[in-house]
Amino acid sequence: MTNMKKMTMIPLLASFILGSTLWSGGFTANAATAATTSTTVSTVTTTTTPDKQTNHLPNIKILATGGTIAGSSSVNTDTTGYKAGALGVETLINAVPEMKSIANVSGEQVVNVGSPDVDNEILLKLAKRTNELLARDDVDGIVITHGTDTLEETAYFLNLVVKSDKPVVVVGSMRPATAISADGPFNLYNAVKVAGASASKGQGVLVLLNDRIGAARYITKTNTTAVDTFKSVEQGYLGAVVGDQVYYYNKSTHKHTTSSVFDISNLTQLPQVDILYEYQNNGRYLYDAAVAAGAKGIVVAGSGNGSLSKTSSEGAEAAGKKGVIIARSTRVGSGVVSPSTKDAASNFVSTDSLNPQKARILLMLALTQTHDVNQIQSFFNEY
C-alpha cells in the first residue's frame, strides 16, 4: 500500500472507529467486500458476545437491516452518494467498543438494504424475529438499525405488533459510516443505552437519533439530509440522552405493543394499501387504477384537513362502493384530520394525526382484523 493510500484511509477510519482496534484497514476492507455482496442476508447468525451473561449488564440484541448507518463511500465527505447497507452488523458493533461497558451486545443481520426497499415481507420477518427474541429471558431489549427514509414506518409497524413491554429502539443515521463526523456510532451507542434503561420499559417502540428519544407513533423525518431531521412537531419528544443518562419527560397516549390487538404471528402477507396524493387538477384514474390493481385500502394525502377534490371524491366513493376502505390523511405535515359525518356512508375513515405513510401501516393491520368501517375508525382513534 502506498503512503498516499494510507493517508487517505486514516480519516475514513477515524470518522467511525474511534478507540477501536480496527486501525489496520479492516473496516475499509469489510466495506469494500460488503459492497459487492447481495443486499439481503438469508441467515441471522452474527454474534459478538454470548447470549447468556452472568454480569449485571443488560443483554441487548442488535437486529441490523442496513441503511445509511451501515453505508459506505470511498470519499469521506460524501453524505449523499454512498452505498447504503454496505456494512454488516459485526462491523457496526466492533466500531463502537464502548457499548461493551453498558450492555452485553450481540447482533443479527436480518437483511441489508436501503430503507426504501423495506417491503411487507421484511416487516413481517423483522417483527416476528423481534417477538421471538423478546420472549427469551436472556434478552432485555432490542436495537434495530434501519435506514432513515422509511424508518418511521417500520417503527410504527413494530409499535403495533410487538408483544412485549421490553424496550425496542429503532436507530439510524444521516451520514454514512465513512463520513467525517459520522453520526451513526454515537446514535448506536445511545440506542443501546436507551434499550438497557429500566425507564424505557413500557414506552412502546422508540426512535433514537441525535440524542432525542421519539415515540414511533409521533416521530417523523422532516429534512432530507440534516442530522436533526427526526422531530415530533406537535406532540414533542419522549425524552433525551444527556451526559450518558437517559431522561424521560413525556409518554405516548395511544395504544401500543402489549395493549395492541394486532397479531402477525401467523400472517404471511399483508393487505395491499396504496397512498394517493391530492393536488390541483388531479384525476379519478388513479383511484380506478388502484382498485384494479387489487387495493383493499387507499390512504389519501388530502389537502388541508384531509380534503378531496370533486374528482377525487368521485374516485374514492366509487372505490368505497367496491369495499375499499378510504383513509383521509393530510399532505401538510401535522395536525389532526377531523372526522366527517359523511365518512362512514362512503366507506371513509379519518386518520387522526397520522401522516399518510403511517396511516397506511395502521390500515394494513386493521384490514387483517375487520372490514367494518366503524371498527377501523375506532382503530385510528385509539392507535
PDB file of C-alpha atoms in Angstrom, residues 137-381:
ATOM      1  CA  ASP A 137     -35.286 -14.497  29.366  1.00  0.00           C
ATOM      2  CA  ASP A 138     -31.756 -13.708  28.213  1.00  0.00           C
ATOM      3  CA  VAL A 139     -32.823 -10.723  26.070  1.00  0.00           C
ATOM      4  CA  ASP A 140     -33.581  -7.478  27.908  1.00  0.00           C
ATOM      5  CA  GLY A 141     -34.060  -5.200  24.926  1.00  0.00           C
ATOM      6  CA  ILE A 142     -33.634  -4.856  21.183  1.00  0.00           C
ATOM      7  CA  VAL A 143     -31.993  -2.235  18.991  1.00  0.00           C
ATOM      8  CA  ILE A 144     -32.863  -2.207  15.278  1.00  0.00           C
ATOM      9  CA  THR A 145     -30.571  -0.411  12.848  1.00  0.00           C
ATOM     10  CA  HIS A 146     -32.504   0.976   9.902  1.00  0.00           C
ATOM     11  CA  GLY A 147     -32.283   3.439   7.039  1.00  0.00           C
ATOM     12  CA  THR A 148     -33.926   6.760   7.836  1.00  0.00           C
ATOM     13  CA  ASP A 149     -36.088   7.201   4.725  1.00  0.00           C
ATOM     14  CA  THR A 150     -38.768   4.756   5.899  1.00  0.00           C
ATOM     15  CA  LEU A 151     -37.614   4.255   9.485  1.00  0.00           C
ATOM     16  CA  GLU A 152     -40.769   5.781  10.941  1.00  0.00           C
ATOM     17  CA  GLU A 153     -42.954   3.275   9.070  1.00  0.00           C
ATOM     18  CA  THR A 154     -41.065   0.251  10.385  1.00  0.00           C
ATOM     19  CA  ALA A 155     -41.011   1.703  13.895  1.00  0.00           C
ATOM     20  CA  TYR A 156     -44.763   2.321  13.855  1.00  0.00           C
ATOM     21  CA  PHE A 157     -45.446  -1.160  12.476  1.00  0.00           C
ATOM     22  CA  LEU A 158     -43.434  -2.673  15.320  1.00  0.00           C
ATOM     23  CA  ASN A 159     -45.206  -0.376  17.770  1.00  0.00           C
ATOM     24  CA  LEU A 160     -48.469  -2.049  16.762  1.00  0.00           C
ATOM     25  CA  VAL A 161     -47.352  -5.692  16.661  1.00  0.00           C
ATOM     26  CA  VAL A 162     -44.598  -6.173  19.276  1.00  0.00           C
ATOM     27  CA  LYS A 163     -45.975  -8.232  22.181  1.00  0.00           C
ATOM     28  CA  SER A 164     -43.640  -7.199  24.984  1.00  0.00           C
ATOM     29  CA  ASP A 165     -43.012  -4.218  27.238  1.00  0.00           C
ATOM     30  CA  LYS A 166     -39.251  -4.715  26.914  1.00  0.00           C
ATOM     31  CA  PRO A 167     -37.570  -1.796  25.134  1.00  0.00           C
ATOM     32  CA  VAL A 168     -37.340  -1.784  21.345  1.00  0.00           C
ATOM     33  CA  VAL A 169     -35.286   1.080  19.913  1.00  0.00           C
ATOM     34  CA  VAL A 170     -35.033   1.812  16.188  1.00  0.00           C
ATOM     35  CA  VAL A 171     -31.906   3.748  15.261  1.00  0.00           C
ATOM     36  CA  GLY A 172     -30.363   5.152  12.105  1.00  0.00           C
ATOM     37  CA  SER A 173     -28.015   7.856  10.934  1.00  0.00           C
ATOM     38  CA  MET A 174     -27.987  10.643   8.390  1.00  0.00           C
ATOM     39  CA  ARG A 175     -24.334  10.214   7.436  1.00  0.00           C
ATOM     40  CA  PRO A 176     -22.665   7.010   6.272  1.00  0.00           C
ATOM     41  CA  ALA A 177     -20.104   5.248   8.417  1.00  0.00           C
ATOM     42  CA  THR A 178     -17.223   6.515   6.314  1.00  0.00           C
ATOM     43  CA  ALA A 179     -18.151  10.214   6.506  1.00  0.00           C
ATOM     44  CA  ILE A 180     -16.355  12.864   8.520  1.00  0.00           C
ATOM     45  CA  SER A 181     -18.334  13.330  11.746  1.00  0.00           C
ATOM     46  CA  ALA A 182     -20.491  10.276  11.101  1.00  0.00           C
ATOM     47  CA  ASP A 183     -23.468  10.288  13.455  1.00  0.00           C
ATOM     48  CA  GLY A 184     -24.067   6.530  13.372  1.00  0.00           C
ATOM     49  CA  PRO A 185     -21.622   5.398  16.086  1.00  0.00           C
ATOM     50  CA  PHE A 186     -22.948   7.660  18.818  1.00  0.00           C
ATOM     51  CA  ASN A 187     -26.544   7.061  17.751  1.00  0.00           C
ATOM     52  CA  LEU A 188     -25.930   3.332  18.083  1.00  0.00           C
ATOM     53  CA  TYR A 189     -24.283   3.736  21.479  1.00  0.00           C
ATOM     54  CA  ASN A 190     -27.194   5.846  22.719  1.00  0.00           C
ATOM     55  CA  ALA A 191     -29.734   3.386  21.330  1.00  0.00           C
ATOM     56  CA  VAL A 192     -28.131   0.558  23.306  1.00  0.00           C
ATOM     57  CA  LYS A 193     -28.103   2.814  26.362  1.00  0.00           C
ATOM     58  CA  VAL A 194     -31.835   3.522  25.957  1.00  0.00           C
ATOM     59  CA  ALA A 195     -32.677  -0.143  25.278  1.00  0.00           C
ATOM     60  CA  GLY A 196     -30.918  -1.122  28.506  1.00  0.00           C
ATOM     61  CA  ALA A 197     -32.601   1.510  30.679  1.00  0.00           C
ATOM     62  CA  SER A 198     -35.333   0.286  33.008  1.00  0.00           C
ATOM     63  CA  ALA A 199     -37.256   3.525  32.385  1.00  0.00           C
ATOM     64  CA  SER A 200     -37.660   2.517  28.730  1.00  0.00           C
ATOM     65  CA  LYS A 201     -39.893  -0.428  29.593  1.00  0.00           C
ATOM     66  CA  GLY A 202     -43.492   0.021  28.574  1.00  0.00           C
ATOM     67  CA  GLN A 203     -42.795   3.142  26.496  1.00  0.00           C
ATOM     68  CA  GLY A 204     -43.683   1.497  23.195  1.00  0.00           C
ATOM     69  CA  VAL A 205     -41.283   1.299  20.284  1.00  0.00           C
ATOM     70  CA  LEU A 206     -38.787   4.155  20.424  1.00  0.00           C
ATOM     71  CA  VAL A 207     -36.772   6.008  17.788  1.00  0.00           C
ATOM     72  CA  LEU A 208     -33.321   7.339  18.713  1.00  0.00           C
ATOM     73  CA  LEU A 209     -31.328   9.829  16.663  1.00  0.00           C
ATOM     74  CA  ASN A 210     -29.405  12.966  17.536  1.00  0.00           C
ATOM     75  CA  ASP A 211     -29.707  12.365  21.306  1.00  0.00           C
ATOM     76  CA  ARG A 212     -33.526  12.586  21.149  1.00  0.00           C
ATOM     77  CA  ILE A 213     -35.918   9.776  22.069  1.00  0.00           C
ATOM     78  CA  GLY A 214     -39.082   9.788  19.992  1.00  0.00           C
ATOM     79  CA  ALA A 215     -42.265   7.721  20.107  1.00  0.00           C
ATOM     80  CA  ALA A 216     -42.813   5.643  16.980  1.00  0.00           C
ATOM     81  CA  ARG A 217     -46.392   6.976  16.842  1.00  0.00           C
ATOM     82  CA  TYR A 218     -45.353  10.639  16.698  1.00  0.00           C
ATOM     83  CA  ILE A 219     -41.854  10.920  15.228  1.00  0.00           C
ATOM     84  CA  THR A 220     -41.268  11.687  11.549  1.00  0.00           C
ATOM     85  CA  LYS A 221     -38.453  12.624   9.198  1.00  0.00           C
ATOM     86  CA  THR A 222     -38.662  16.350   8.382  1.00  0.00           C
ATOM     87  CA  ASN A 223     -35.484  17.177   6.452  1.00  0.00           C
ATOM     88  CA  THR A 224     -33.772  15.401   3.576  1.00  0.00           C
ATOM     89  CA  THR A 225     -30.207  15.482   4.898  1.00  0.00           C
ATOM     90  CA  ALA A 226     -29.912  17.270   8.283  1.00  0.00           C
ATOM     91  CA  VAL A 227     -28.826  15.193  11.283  1.00  0.00           C
ATOM     92  CA  ASP A 228     -31.676  16.630  13.392  1.00  0.00           C
ATOM     93  CA  THR A 229     -34.278  15.566  10.829  1.00  0.00           C
ATOM     94  CA  PHE A 230     -36.418  13.394  13.128  1.00  0.00           C
ATOM     95  CA  LYS A 231     -38.915  15.523  15.004  1.00  0.00           C
ATOM     96  CA  SER A 232     -42.224  15.231  16.753  1.00  0.00           C
ATOM     97  CA  VAL A 233     -43.568  18.613  15.752  1.00  0.00           C
ATOM     98  CA  GLU A 234     -46.701  18.883  17.885  1.00  0.00           C
ATOM     99  CA  GLN A 235     -46.513  16.077  20.452  1.00  0.00           C
ATOM    100  CA  GLY A 236     -42.847  16.519  21.342  1.00  0.00           C
ATOM    101  CA  TYR A 237     -40.109  14.009  22.155  1.00  0.00           C
ATOM    102  CA  LEU A 238     -40.472  11.416  24.890  1.00  0.00           C
ATOM    103  CA  GLY A 239     -37.012  12.061  26.248  1.00  0.00           C
ATOM    104  CA  ALA A 240     -33.327  12.510  25.579  1.00  0.00           C
ATOM    105  CA  VAL A 241     -29.895  11.082  26.307  1.00  0.00           C
ATOM    106  CA  VAL A 242     -27.740  13.682  28.030  1.00  0.00           C
ATOM    107  CA  GLY A 243     -24.390  13.121  29.701  1.00  0.00           C
ATOM    108  CA  ASP A 244     -24.728   9.334  29.335  1.00  0.00           C
ATOM    109  CA  GLN A 245     -28.042   9.442  31.217  1.00  0.00           C
ATOM    110  CA  VAL A 246     -31.493   8.565  29.843  1.00  0.00           C
ATOM    111  CA  TYR A 247     -34.236  11.069  30.651  1.00  0.00           C
ATOM    112  CA  TYR A 248     -37.988  10.742  30.017  1.00  0.00           C
ATOM    113  CA  TYR A 249     -40.456  13.587  30.356  1.00  0.00           C
ATOM    114  CA  ASN A 250     -43.385  12.522  28.176  1.00  0.00           C
ATOM    115  CA  LYS A 251     -45.441   9.440  27.300  1.00  0.00           C
ATOM    116  CA  SER A 252     -47.390   8.233  24.295  1.00  0.00           C
ATOM    117  CA  THR A 253     -51.132   8.312  24.955  1.00  0.00           C
ATOM    118  CA  HIS A 254     -52.038   5.909  22.147  1.00  0.00           C
ATOM    119  CA  LYS A 255     -52.296   2.130  22.432  1.00  0.00           C
ATOM    120  CA  HIS A 256     -49.196   0.155  21.523  1.00  0.00           C
ATOM    121  CA  THR A 257     -47.324  -3.146  21.960  1.00  0.00           C
ATOM    122  CA  THR A 258     -48.916  -5.169  24.774  1.00  0.00           C
ATOM    123  CA  SER A 259     -52.197  -3.216  24.575  1.00  0.00           C
ATOM    124  CA  SER A 260     -52.491  -3.700  20.801  1.00  0.00           C
ATOM    125  CA  VAL A 261     -54.945  -6.194  19.286  1.00  0.00           C
ATOM    126  CA  PHE A 262     -52.861  -6.726  16.177  1.00  0.00           C
ATOM    127  CA  ASP A 263     -51.138 -10.105  15.888  1.00  0.00           C
ATOM    128  CA  ILE A 264     -48.880 -11.014  12.967  1.00  0.00           C
ATOM    129  CA  SER A 265     -47.586 -14.325  14.337  1.00  0.00           C
ATOM    130  CA  ASN A 266     -49.498 -16.360  11.741  1.00  0.00           C
ATOM    131  CA  LEU A 267     -49.523 -13.836   8.896  1.00  0.00           C
ATOM    132  CA  THR A 268     -47.521 -14.446   5.728  1.00  0.00           C
ATOM    133  CA  GLN A 269     -48.692 -11.337   3.877  1.00  0.00           C
ATOM    134  CA  LEU A 270     -50.464  -8.033   4.472  1.00  0.00           C
ATOM    135  CA  PRO A 271     -53.380  -6.476   2.574  1.00  0.00           C
ATOM    136  CA  GLN A 272     -52.499  -4.107  -0.258  1.00  0.00           C
ATOM    137  CA  VAL A 273     -52.941  -0.476   0.755  1.00  0.00           C
ATOM    138  CA  ASP A 274     -51.906   2.353  -1.576  1.00  0.00           C
ATOM    139  CA  ILE A 275     -51.322   6.065  -1.000  1.00  0.00           C
ATOM    140  CA  LEU A 276     -52.675   8.718  -3.387  1.00  0.00           C
ATOM    141  CA  TYR A 277     -51.708  12.378  -3.251  1.00  0.00           C
ATOM    142  CA  GLU A 278     -54.212  15.205  -3.539  1.00  0.00           C
ATOM    143  CA  TYR A 279     -53.277  18.096  -5.851  1.00  0.00           C
ATOM    144  CA  GLN A 280     -54.911  20.599  -8.161  1.00  0.00           C
ATOM    145  CA  ASN A 281     -56.384  19.168 -11.357  1.00  0.00           C
ATOM    146  CA  ASN A 282     -55.863  15.554 -10.233  1.00  0.00           C
ATOM    147  CA  GLY A 283     -57.738  12.756 -11.955  1.00  0.00           C
ATOM    148  CA  ARG A 284     -60.009   9.943 -10.893  1.00  0.00           C
ATOM    149  CA  TYR A 285     -57.983   7.406 -12.873  1.00  0.00           C
ATOM    150  CA  LEU A 286     -55.509   6.871 -10.037  1.00  0.00           C
ATOM    151  CA  TYR A 287     -58.304   5.582  -7.803  1.00  0.00           C
ATOM    152  CA  ASP A 288     -59.616   3.340 -10.555  1.00  0.00           C
ATOM    153  CA  ALA A 289     -56.096   2.018 -11.184  1.00  0.00           C
ATOM    154  CA  ALA A 290     -55.513   1.269  -7.505  1.00  0.00           C
ATOM    155  CA  VAL A 291     -58.780  -0.683  -7.264  1.00  0.00           C
ATOM    156  CA  ALA A 292     -57.991  -2.570 -10.475  1.00  0.00           C
ATOM    157  CA  ALA A 293     -54.556  -3.456  -9.077  1.00  0.00           C
ATOM    158  CA  GLY A 294     -56.129  -5.084  -6.018  1.00  0.00           C
ATOM    159  CA  ALA A 295     -56.008  -2.380  -3.346  1.00  0.00           C
ATOM    160  CA  LYS A 296     -58.075  -3.218  -0.267  1.00  0.00           C
ATOM    161  CA  GLY A 297     -57.456   0.206   1.174  1.00  0.00           C
ATOM    162  CA  ILE A 298     -56.410   3.631  -0.095  1.00  0.00           C
ATOM    163  CA  VAL A 299     -54.855   6.370   2.014  1.00  0.00           C
ATOM    164  CA  VAL A 300     -55.408   9.830   0.568  1.00  0.00           C
ATOM    165  CA  ALA A 301     -52.833  12.500   1.377  1.00  0.00           C
ATOM    166  CA  GLY A 302     -55.538  15.129   1.236  1.00  0.00           C
ATOM    167  CA  SER A 303     -55.105  18.869   1.145  1.00  0.00           C
ATOM    168  CA  GLY A 304     -55.653  20.787   4.361  1.00  0.00           C
ATOM    169  CA  ASN A 305     -57.908  18.901   6.753  1.00  0.00           C
ATOM    170  CA  GLY A 306     -57.940  15.773   4.575  1.00  0.00           C
ATOM    171  CA  SER A 307     -59.915  17.496   1.822  1.00  0.00           C
ATOM    172  CA  LEU A 308     -60.606  15.799  -1.513  1.00  0.00           C
ATOM    173  CA  SER A 309     -61.490  17.499  -4.792  1.00  0.00           C
ATOM    174  CA  LYS A 310     -64.759  16.644  -6.525  1.00  0.00           C
ATOM    175  CA  THR A 311     -62.848  14.402  -8.921  1.00  0.00           C
ATOM    176  CA  SER A 312     -61.033  12.613  -6.108  1.00  0.00           C
ATOM    177  CA  SER A 313     -64.281  12.236  -4.178  1.00  0.00           C
ATOM    178  CA  GLU A 314     -65.875  10.550  -7.180  1.00  0.00           C
ATOM    179  CA  GLY A 315     -62.998   8.084  -7.467  1.00  0.00           C
ATOM    180  CA  ALA A 316     -62.862   7.469  -3.717  1.00  0.00           C
ATOM    181  CA  GLU A 317     -66.621   6.940  -3.412  1.00  0.00           C
ATOM    182  CA  ALA A 318     -66.589   4.528  -6.351  1.00  0.00           C
ATOM    183  CA  ALA A 319     -63.788   2.590  -4.665  1.00  0.00           C
ATOM    184  CA  GLY A 320     -65.712   2.621  -1.379  1.00  0.00           C
ATOM    185  CA  LYS A 321     -68.737   1.059  -3.073  1.00  0.00           C
ATOM    186  CA  LYS A 322     -66.478  -1.845  -4.063  1.00  0.00           C
ATOM    187  CA  GLY A 323     -65.480  -2.407  -0.431  1.00  0.00           C
ATOM    188  CA  VAL A 324     -62.214  -0.457  -0.468  1.00  0.00           C
ATOM    189  CA  ILE A 325     -61.569   1.497   2.746  1.00  0.00           C
ATOM    190  CA  ILE A 326     -60.568   5.118   2.108  1.00  0.00           C
ATOM    191  CA  ALA A 327     -58.451   6.732   4.847  1.00  0.00           C
ATOM    192  CA  ARG A 328     -58.286  10.533   4.738  1.00  0.00           C
ATOM    193  CA  SER A 329     -54.903  11.834   5.866  1.00  0.00           C
ATOM    194  CA  THR A 330     -53.205  15.125   5.009  1.00  0.00           C
ATOM    195  CA  ARG A 331     -50.238  16.281   2.997  1.00  0.00           C
ATOM    196  CA  VAL A 332     -49.477  19.286   5.238  1.00  0.00           C
ATOM    197  CA  GLY A 333     -47.215  17.523   7.732  1.00  0.00           C
ATOM    198  CA  SER A 334     -49.019  17.983  11.038  1.00  0.00           C
ATOM    199  CA  GLY A 335     -52.437  18.352  12.585  1.00  0.00           C
ATOM    200  CA  VAL A 336     -55.471  16.150  13.155  1.00  0.00           C
ATOM    201  CA  VAL A 337     -57.745  15.202  10.268  1.00  0.00           C
ATOM    202  CA  SER A 338     -61.140  15.578  11.877  1.00  0.00           C
ATOM    203  CA  PRO A 339     -63.907  13.060  11.206  1.00  0.00           C
ATOM    204  CA  SER A 340     -66.790  13.934   8.915  1.00  0.00           C
ATOM    205  CA  THR A 341     -70.393  12.833   9.375  1.00  0.00           C
ATOM    206  CA  LYS A 342     -70.315  11.693   5.752  1.00  0.00           C
ATOM    207  CA  ASP A 343     -67.257   9.426   6.144  1.00  0.00           C
ATOM    208  CA  ALA A 344     -68.853   6.124   7.164  1.00  0.00           C
ATOM    209  CA  ALA A 345     -71.518   6.299   4.453  1.00  0.00           C
ATOM    210  CA  SER A 346     -68.795   6.433   1.808  1.00  0.00           C
ATOM    211  CA  ASN A 347     -66.508   3.825   3.442  1.00  0.00           C
ATOM    212  CA  PHE A 348     -64.180   6.634   4.550  1.00  0.00           C
ATOM    213  CA  VAL A 349     -62.243   6.969   7.807  1.00  0.00           C
ATOM    214  CA  SER A 350     -60.200   9.866   9.165  1.00  0.00           C
ATOM    215  CA  THR A 351     -56.650   9.202  10.313  1.00  0.00           C
ATOM    216  CA  ASP A 352     -56.348  11.404  13.400  1.00  0.00           C
ATOM    217  CA  SER A 353     -52.779  12.845  13.393  1.00  0.00           C
ATOM    218  CA  LEU A 354     -51.158  10.003  11.462  1.00  0.00           C
ATOM    219  CA  ASN A 355     -49.291  11.051   8.342  1.00  0.00           C
ATOM    220  CA  PRO A 356     -50.093   9.138   5.123  1.00  0.00           C
ATOM    221  CA  GLN A 357     -47.236   6.627   5.406  1.00  0.00           C
ATOM    222  CA  LYS A 358     -48.143   5.683   8.976  1.00  0.00           C
ATOM    223  CA  ALA A 359     -51.852   5.650   8.158  1.00  0.00           C
ATOM    224  CA  ARG A 360     -51.044   3.028   5.527  1.00  0.00           C
ATOM    225  CA  ILE A 361     -49.331   0.868   8.174  1.00  0.00           C
ATOM    226  CA  LEU A 362     -52.338   1.006  10.506  1.00  0.00           C
ATOM    227  CA  LEU A 363     -54.855   0.439   7.719  1.00  0.00           C
ATOM    228  CA  MET A 364     -52.985  -2.681   6.556  1.00  0.00           C
ATOM    229  CA  LEU A 365     -53.128  -4.123  10.052  1.00  0.00           C
ATOM    230  CA  ALA A 366     -56.725  -3.020  10.587  1.00  0.00           C
ATOM    231  CA  LEU A 367     -57.747  -4.911   7.460  1.00  0.00           C
ATOM    232  CA  THR A 368     -56.292  -8.112   8.912  1.00  0.00           C
ATOM    233  CA  GLN A 369     -58.891  -7.768  11.684  1.00  0.00           C
ATOM    234  CA  THR A 370     -62.019  -6.384  10.027  1.00  0.00           C
ATOM    235  CA  HIS A 371     -63.543  -4.609   7.039  1.00  0.00           C
ATOM    236  CA  ASP A 372     -66.121  -2.804   9.164  1.00  0.00           C
ATOM    237  CA  VAL A 373     -65.592   0.908   8.608  1.00  0.00           C
ATOM    238  CA  ASN A 374     -66.715   1.875  12.116  1.00  0.00           C
ATOM    239  CA  GLN A 375     -64.318  -0.561  13.755  1.00  0.00           C
ATOM    240  CA  ILE A 376     -61.478   0.649  11.541  1.00  0.00           C
ATOM    241  CA  GLN A 377     -62.292   4.227  12.531  1.00  0.00           C
ATOM    242  CA  SER A 378     -62.007   3.221  16.182  1.00  0.00           C
ATOM    243  CA  PHE A 379     -58.540   1.817  15.476  1.00  0.00           C
ATOM    244  CA  PHE A 380     -57.460   5.183  14.078  1.00  0.00           C
ATOM    245  CA  ASN A 381     -58.882   6.909  17.139  1.00  0.00           C
TER     246      ASN A 381
END
